[in-house]
C-alpha positions as a Python dict, from the first residue, in 0.01 Angstrom:
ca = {
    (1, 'X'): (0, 0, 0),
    (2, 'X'): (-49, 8, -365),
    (3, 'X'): (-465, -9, -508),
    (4, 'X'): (-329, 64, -836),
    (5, 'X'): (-566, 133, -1130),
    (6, 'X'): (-331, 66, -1396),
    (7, 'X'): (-582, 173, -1651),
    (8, 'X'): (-550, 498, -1555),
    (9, 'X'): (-199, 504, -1543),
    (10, 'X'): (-112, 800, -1804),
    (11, 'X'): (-283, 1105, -1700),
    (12, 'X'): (-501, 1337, -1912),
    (13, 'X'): (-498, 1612, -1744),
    (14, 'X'): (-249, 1919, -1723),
    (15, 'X'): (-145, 2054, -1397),
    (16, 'X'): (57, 2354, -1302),
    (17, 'X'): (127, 2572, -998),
    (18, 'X'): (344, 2863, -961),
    (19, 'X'): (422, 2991, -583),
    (20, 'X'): (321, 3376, -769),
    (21, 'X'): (-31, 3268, -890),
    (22, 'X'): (-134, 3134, -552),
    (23, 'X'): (-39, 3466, -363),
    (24, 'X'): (-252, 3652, -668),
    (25, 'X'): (-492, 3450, -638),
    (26, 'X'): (-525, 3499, -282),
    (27, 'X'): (-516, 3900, -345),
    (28, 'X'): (-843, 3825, -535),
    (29, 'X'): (-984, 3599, -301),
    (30, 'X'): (-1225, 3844, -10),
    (31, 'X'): (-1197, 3572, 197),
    (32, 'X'): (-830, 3646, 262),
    (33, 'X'): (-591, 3844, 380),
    (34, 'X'): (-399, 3970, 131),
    (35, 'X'): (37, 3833, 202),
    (36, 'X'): (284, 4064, 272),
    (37, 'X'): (659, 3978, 188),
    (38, 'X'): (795, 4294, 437),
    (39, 'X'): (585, 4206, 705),
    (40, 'X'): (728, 4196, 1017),
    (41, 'X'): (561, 3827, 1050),
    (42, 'X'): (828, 3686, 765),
    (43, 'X'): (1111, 3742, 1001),
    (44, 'X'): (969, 3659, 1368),
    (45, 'X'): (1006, 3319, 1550),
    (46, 'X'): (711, 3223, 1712),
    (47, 'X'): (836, 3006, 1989),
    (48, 'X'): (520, 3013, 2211),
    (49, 'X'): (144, 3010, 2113),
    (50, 'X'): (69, 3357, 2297),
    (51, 'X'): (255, 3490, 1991),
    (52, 'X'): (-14, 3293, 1729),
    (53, 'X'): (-392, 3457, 1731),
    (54, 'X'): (-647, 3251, 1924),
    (55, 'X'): (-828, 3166, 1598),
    (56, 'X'): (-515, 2975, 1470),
    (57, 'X'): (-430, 2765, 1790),
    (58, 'X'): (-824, 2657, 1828),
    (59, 'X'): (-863, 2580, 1409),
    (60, 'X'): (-506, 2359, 1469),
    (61, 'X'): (-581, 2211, 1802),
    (62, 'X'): (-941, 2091, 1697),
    (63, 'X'): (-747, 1921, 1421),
    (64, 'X'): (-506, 1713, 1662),
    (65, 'X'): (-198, 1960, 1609),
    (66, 'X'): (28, 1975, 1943),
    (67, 'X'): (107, 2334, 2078),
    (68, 'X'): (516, 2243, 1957),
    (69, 'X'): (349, 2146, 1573),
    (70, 'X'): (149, 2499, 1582),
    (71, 'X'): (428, 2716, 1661),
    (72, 'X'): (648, 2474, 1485),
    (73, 'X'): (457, 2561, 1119),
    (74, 'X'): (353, 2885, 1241),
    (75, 'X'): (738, 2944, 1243),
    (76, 'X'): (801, 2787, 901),
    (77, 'X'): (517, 2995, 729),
    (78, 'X'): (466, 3237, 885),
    (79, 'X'): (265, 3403, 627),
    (80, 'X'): (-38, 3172, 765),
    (81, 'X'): (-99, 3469, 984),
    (82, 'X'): (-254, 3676, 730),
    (83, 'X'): (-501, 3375, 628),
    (84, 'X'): (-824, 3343, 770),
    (85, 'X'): (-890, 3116, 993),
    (86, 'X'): (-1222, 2954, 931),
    (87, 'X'): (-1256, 3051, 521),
    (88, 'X'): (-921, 2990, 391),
    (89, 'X'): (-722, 2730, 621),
    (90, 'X'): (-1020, 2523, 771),
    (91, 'X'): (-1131, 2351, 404),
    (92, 'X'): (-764, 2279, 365),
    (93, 'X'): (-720, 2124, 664),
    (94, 'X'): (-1065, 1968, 634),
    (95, 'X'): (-957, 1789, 288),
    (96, 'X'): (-618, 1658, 435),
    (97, 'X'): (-800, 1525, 759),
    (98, 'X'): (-1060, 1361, 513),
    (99, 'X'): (-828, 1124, 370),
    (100, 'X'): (-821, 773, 468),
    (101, 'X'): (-481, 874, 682),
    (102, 'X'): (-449, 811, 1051),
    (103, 'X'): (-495, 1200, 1192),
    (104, 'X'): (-192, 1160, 1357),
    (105, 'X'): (29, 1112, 1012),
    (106, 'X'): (-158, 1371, 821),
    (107, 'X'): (-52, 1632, 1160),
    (108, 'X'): (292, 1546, 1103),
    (109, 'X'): (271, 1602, 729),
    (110, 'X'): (122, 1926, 773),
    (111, 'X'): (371, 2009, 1059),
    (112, 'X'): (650, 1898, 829),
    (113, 'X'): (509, 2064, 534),
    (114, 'X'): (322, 2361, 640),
    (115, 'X'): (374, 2538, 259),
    (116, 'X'): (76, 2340, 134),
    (117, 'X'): (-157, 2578, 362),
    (118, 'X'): (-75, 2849, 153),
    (119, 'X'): (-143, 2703, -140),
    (120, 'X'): (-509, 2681, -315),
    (121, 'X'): (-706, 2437, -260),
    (122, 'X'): (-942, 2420, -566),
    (123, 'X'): (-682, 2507, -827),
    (124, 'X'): (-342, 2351, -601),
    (125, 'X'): (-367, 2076, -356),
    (126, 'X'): (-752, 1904, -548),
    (127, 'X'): (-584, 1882, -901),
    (128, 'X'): (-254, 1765, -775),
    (129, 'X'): (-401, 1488, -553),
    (130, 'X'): (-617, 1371, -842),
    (131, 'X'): (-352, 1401, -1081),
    (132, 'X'): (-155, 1162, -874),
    (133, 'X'): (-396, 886, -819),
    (134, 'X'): (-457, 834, -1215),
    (135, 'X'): (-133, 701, -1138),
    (136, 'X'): (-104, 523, -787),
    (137, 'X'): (-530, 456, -777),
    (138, 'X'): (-681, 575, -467),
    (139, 'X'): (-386, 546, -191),
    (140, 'X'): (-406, 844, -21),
    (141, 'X'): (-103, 791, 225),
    (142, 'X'): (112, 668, -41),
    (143, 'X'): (32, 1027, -244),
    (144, 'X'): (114, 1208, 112),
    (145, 'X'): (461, 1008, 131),
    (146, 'X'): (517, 1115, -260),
    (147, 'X'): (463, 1506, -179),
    (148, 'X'): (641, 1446, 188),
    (149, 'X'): (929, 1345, 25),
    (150, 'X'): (901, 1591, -282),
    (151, 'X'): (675, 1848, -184),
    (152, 'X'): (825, 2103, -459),
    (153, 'X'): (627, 1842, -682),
    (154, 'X'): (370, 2120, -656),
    (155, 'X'): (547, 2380, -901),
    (156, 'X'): (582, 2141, -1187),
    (157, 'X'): (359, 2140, -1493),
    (158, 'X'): (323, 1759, -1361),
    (159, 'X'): (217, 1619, -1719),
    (160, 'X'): (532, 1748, -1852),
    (161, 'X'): (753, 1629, -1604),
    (162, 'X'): (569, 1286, -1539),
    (163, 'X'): (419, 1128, -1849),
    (164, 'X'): (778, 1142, -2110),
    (165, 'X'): (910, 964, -1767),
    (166, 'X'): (690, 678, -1773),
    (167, 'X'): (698, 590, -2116),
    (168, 'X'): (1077, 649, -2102),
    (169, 'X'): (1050, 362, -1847),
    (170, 'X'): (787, 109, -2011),
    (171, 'X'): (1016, 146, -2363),
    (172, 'X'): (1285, -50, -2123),
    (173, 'X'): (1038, -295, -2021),
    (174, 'X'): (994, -165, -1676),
    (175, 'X'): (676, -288, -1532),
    (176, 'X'): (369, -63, -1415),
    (177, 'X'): (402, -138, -1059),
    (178, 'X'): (801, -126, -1034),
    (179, 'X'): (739, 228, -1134),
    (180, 'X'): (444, 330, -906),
    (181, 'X'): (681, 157, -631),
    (182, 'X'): (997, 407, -779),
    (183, 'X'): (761, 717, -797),
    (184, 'X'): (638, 603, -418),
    (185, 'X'): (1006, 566, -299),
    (186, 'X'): (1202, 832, -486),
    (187, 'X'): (940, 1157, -633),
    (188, 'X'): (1266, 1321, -676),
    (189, 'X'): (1422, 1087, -954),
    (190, 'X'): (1154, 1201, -1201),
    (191, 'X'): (1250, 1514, -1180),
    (192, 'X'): (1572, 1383, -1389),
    (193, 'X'): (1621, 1450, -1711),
    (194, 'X'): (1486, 1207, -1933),
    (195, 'X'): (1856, 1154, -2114),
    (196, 'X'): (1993, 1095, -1774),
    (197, 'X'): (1677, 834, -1643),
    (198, 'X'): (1812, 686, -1992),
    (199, 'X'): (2196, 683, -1829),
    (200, 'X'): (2096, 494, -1571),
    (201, 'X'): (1845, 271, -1692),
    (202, 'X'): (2185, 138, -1984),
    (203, 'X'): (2425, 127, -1686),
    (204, 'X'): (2143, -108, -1460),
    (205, 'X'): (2152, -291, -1790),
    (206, 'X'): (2497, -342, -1864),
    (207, 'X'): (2536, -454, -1480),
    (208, 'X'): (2318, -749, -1626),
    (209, 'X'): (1982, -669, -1364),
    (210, 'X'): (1652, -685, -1655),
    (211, 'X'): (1411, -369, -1647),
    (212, 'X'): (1180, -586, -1620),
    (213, 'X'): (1247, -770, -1284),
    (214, 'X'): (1136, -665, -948),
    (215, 'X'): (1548, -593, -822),
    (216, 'X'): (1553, -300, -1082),
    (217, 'X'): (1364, -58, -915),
    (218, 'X'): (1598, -49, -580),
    (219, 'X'): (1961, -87, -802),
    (220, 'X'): (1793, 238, -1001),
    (221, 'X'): (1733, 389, -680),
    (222, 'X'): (2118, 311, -624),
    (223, 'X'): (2267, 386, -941),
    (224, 'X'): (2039, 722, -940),
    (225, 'X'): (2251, 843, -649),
    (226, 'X'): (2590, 814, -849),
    (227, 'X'): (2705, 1024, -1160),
    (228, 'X'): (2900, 892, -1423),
    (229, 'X'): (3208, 987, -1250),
    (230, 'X'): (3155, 864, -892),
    (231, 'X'): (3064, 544, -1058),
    (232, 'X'): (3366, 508, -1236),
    (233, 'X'): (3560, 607, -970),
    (234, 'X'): (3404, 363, -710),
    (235, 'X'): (3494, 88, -974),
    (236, 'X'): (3851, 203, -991),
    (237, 'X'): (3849, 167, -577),
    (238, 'X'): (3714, -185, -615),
    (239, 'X'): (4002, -320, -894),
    (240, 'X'): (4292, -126, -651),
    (241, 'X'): (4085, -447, -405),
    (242, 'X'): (4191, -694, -677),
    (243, 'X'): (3816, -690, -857),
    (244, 'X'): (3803, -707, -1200),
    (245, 'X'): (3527, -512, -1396),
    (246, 'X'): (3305, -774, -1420),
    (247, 'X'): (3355, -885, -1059),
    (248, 'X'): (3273, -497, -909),
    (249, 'X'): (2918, -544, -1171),
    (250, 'X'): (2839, -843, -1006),
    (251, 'X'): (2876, -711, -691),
    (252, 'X'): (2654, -474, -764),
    (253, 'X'): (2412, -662, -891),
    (254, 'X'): (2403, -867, -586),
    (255, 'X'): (2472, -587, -327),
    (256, 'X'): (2369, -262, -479),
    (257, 'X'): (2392, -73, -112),
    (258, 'X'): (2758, -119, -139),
    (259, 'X'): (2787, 122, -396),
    (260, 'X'): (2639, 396, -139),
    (261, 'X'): (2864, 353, 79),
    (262, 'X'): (3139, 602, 121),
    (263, 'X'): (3465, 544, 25),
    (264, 'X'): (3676, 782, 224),
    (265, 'X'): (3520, 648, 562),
    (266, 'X'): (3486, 287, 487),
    (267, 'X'): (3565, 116, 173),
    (268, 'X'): (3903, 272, 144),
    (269, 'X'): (4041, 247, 490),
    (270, 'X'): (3935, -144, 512),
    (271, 'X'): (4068, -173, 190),
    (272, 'X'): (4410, -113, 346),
    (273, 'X'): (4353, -358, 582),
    (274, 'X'): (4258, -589, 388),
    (275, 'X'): (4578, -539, 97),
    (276, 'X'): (4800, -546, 404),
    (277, 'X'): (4677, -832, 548),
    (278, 'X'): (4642, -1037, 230),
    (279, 'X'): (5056, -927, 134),
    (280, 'X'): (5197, -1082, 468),
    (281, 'X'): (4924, -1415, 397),
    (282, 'X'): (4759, -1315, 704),
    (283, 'X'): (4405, -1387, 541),
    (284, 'X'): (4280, -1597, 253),
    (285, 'X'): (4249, -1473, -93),
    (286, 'X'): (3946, -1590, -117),
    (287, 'X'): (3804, -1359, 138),
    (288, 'X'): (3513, -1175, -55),
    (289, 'X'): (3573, -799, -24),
    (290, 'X'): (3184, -809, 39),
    (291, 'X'): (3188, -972, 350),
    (292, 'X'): (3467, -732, 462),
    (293, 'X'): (3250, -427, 353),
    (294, 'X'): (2962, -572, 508),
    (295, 'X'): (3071, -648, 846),
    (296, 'X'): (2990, -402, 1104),
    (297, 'X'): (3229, -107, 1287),
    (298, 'X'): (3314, -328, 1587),
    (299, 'X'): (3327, -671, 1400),
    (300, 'X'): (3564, -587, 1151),
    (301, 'X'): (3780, -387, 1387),
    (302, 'X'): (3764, -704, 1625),
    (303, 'X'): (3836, -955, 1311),
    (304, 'X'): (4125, -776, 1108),
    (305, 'X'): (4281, -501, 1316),
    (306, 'X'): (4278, -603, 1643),
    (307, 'X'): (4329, -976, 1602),
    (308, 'X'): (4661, -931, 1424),
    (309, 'X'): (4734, -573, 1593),
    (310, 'X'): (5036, -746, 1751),
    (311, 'X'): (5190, -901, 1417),
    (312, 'X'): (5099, -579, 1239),
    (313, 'X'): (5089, -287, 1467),
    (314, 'X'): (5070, -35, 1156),
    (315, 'X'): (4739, -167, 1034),
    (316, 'X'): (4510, 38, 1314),
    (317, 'X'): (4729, 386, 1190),
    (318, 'X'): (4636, 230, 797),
    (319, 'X'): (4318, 174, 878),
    (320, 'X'): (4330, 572, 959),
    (321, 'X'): (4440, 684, 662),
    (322, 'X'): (4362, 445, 427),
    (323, 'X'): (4579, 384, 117),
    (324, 'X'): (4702, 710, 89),
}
């Protein structure tokens, strides 16, 4: 996926994009129609194409769009109505189509994401797409899956957010391609504040997983999902399982995923199994907690509930409310 030219890495140029500017610069633009926030368009549903103007569903259906993707984006932004057809849509959906994307992904990105019709496509979507492959190289799906993901990208002064991001990362030894893969994965955790990117990257550390190695970029993926005080308090769950500190860190370090998963609905309730079970020696100590966090609905129910249901009928209404 990734034809990185890591030479170009750091960007030079600045971009910026402001959802005011574009509707200006539309205003200015004779090719256009000029937007109208009170127009009656903002607030209708357009459910069926007899609704959308003939110019619309042929410019959209010569580009592979379905009839349930045209009124599906007509219905987001609606405000495409009062663009012109062949002058100011057609180049934008000529550029998209241009890419080396199958037709059929960059449809669904535009269905999905129907906001970057409106935008411009000289001073919006060119600089932004060029902008992102002096980081990525020339992969044009992966820079689709980046703005899919994030596509309020677009309204960042991306130098400013980007750049004191990356070198935040190489200072900690992470490699060039760990974060192209992060950027490619999760846009949305550069938008963090460099102090907190910092957070995270000291807590990955003190786990004991290096910068450096090719398991940091999914346990910062993890770890970027938890604050300081849902980590904390997932590590206080873990010693009420008889963990100690350094046993939850390895865990996570090994398992990161079962940090993510929720603690009212699963780690807590089989947690109450599991103390139960262990009190009345029904089950080994040495029974990792990860292999009872791991197991699946209907296997655990079928290995610690319902097996002993009849010398512990309380531990199905436990499991229920966990440990109180």
């Amino acid at each position: 996926m990734f034809r990185v030219l890591y030479k170009h890495l750091l960007p030079r140029t600045t971009t910026h994009f402001n959802l005011y500017s574009v509707v200006l610069h539309h205003h200015h633009n004779p090719h256009l129609i000029p937007p109208s926030i009170h127009s009656s368009a903002a607030t209708k549903n357009y459910t069926t194409s007899a609704d959308i103007p003939n110019s619309l569903i042929s410019l959209f259906s010569n580009h592979g769009f379905t009839k349930t993707q045209i009124t599906g984006l007509i219905s987001k932004q609606p405000m495409l109505l009062q663009f012109d057809a062949n002058n100011a849509l057609k180049p934008k959906l000529d550029f998209f189509f241009n890419l080396g994307v199958s037709p059929s992904k960059v449809a669904n990105f535009i269905a999905s994401n129907p906001v970057f019709l409106i935008r411009s496509l000289q001073n919006g979507i060119i600089p932004v797409f060029n902008f992102l492959k002096s980081y990525i190289g020339d992969d044009d799906a992966a820079i689709l899956t980046i703005l899919n993901r994030w596509p309020k990208l677009m309204d960042y002064n991306l130098e400013d957010l980007i750049t004191p991001k990356i070198a935040l990362f190489r200072d900690h030894g992470v490699t060039d391609c760990d974060i192209i893969k992060l950027f490619v994965s999760s846009p949305r955790t550069l938008g963090l504040k460099c102090d907190r990117l910092n957070e995270i990257i000291e807590m990955i550390k003190k786990v004991g997983i290096d910068p450096s190695t090719p398991r940091f970029s999914y346990a910062f993926r993890i770890m970027a999902r938890l604050n300081k005080l849902h980590w904390e308090k997932k590590l206080a769950v873990f010693r009420e399982l008889g963990l100690s500190e350094s046993d939850a860190l390895s865990m996570f370090k090994k398992n990161p995923f079962l940090f993510t998963l929720s603690l009212e609905t699963r780690v807590i309730p089989r947690g109450a199994v599991l103390k139960i079970l262990k009190s009345k020696g029904l089950i080994k100590e040495k029974l990792k907690v990860t292999t009872v966090l791991k197991a699946p609905e209907k296997e655990f129910l079928e290995k610690y509930v319902n097996k002993y249901q009849e010398e512990v009928p309380e531990l199905m209404e436990a499991y229920k409310k966990g440990w109180g």
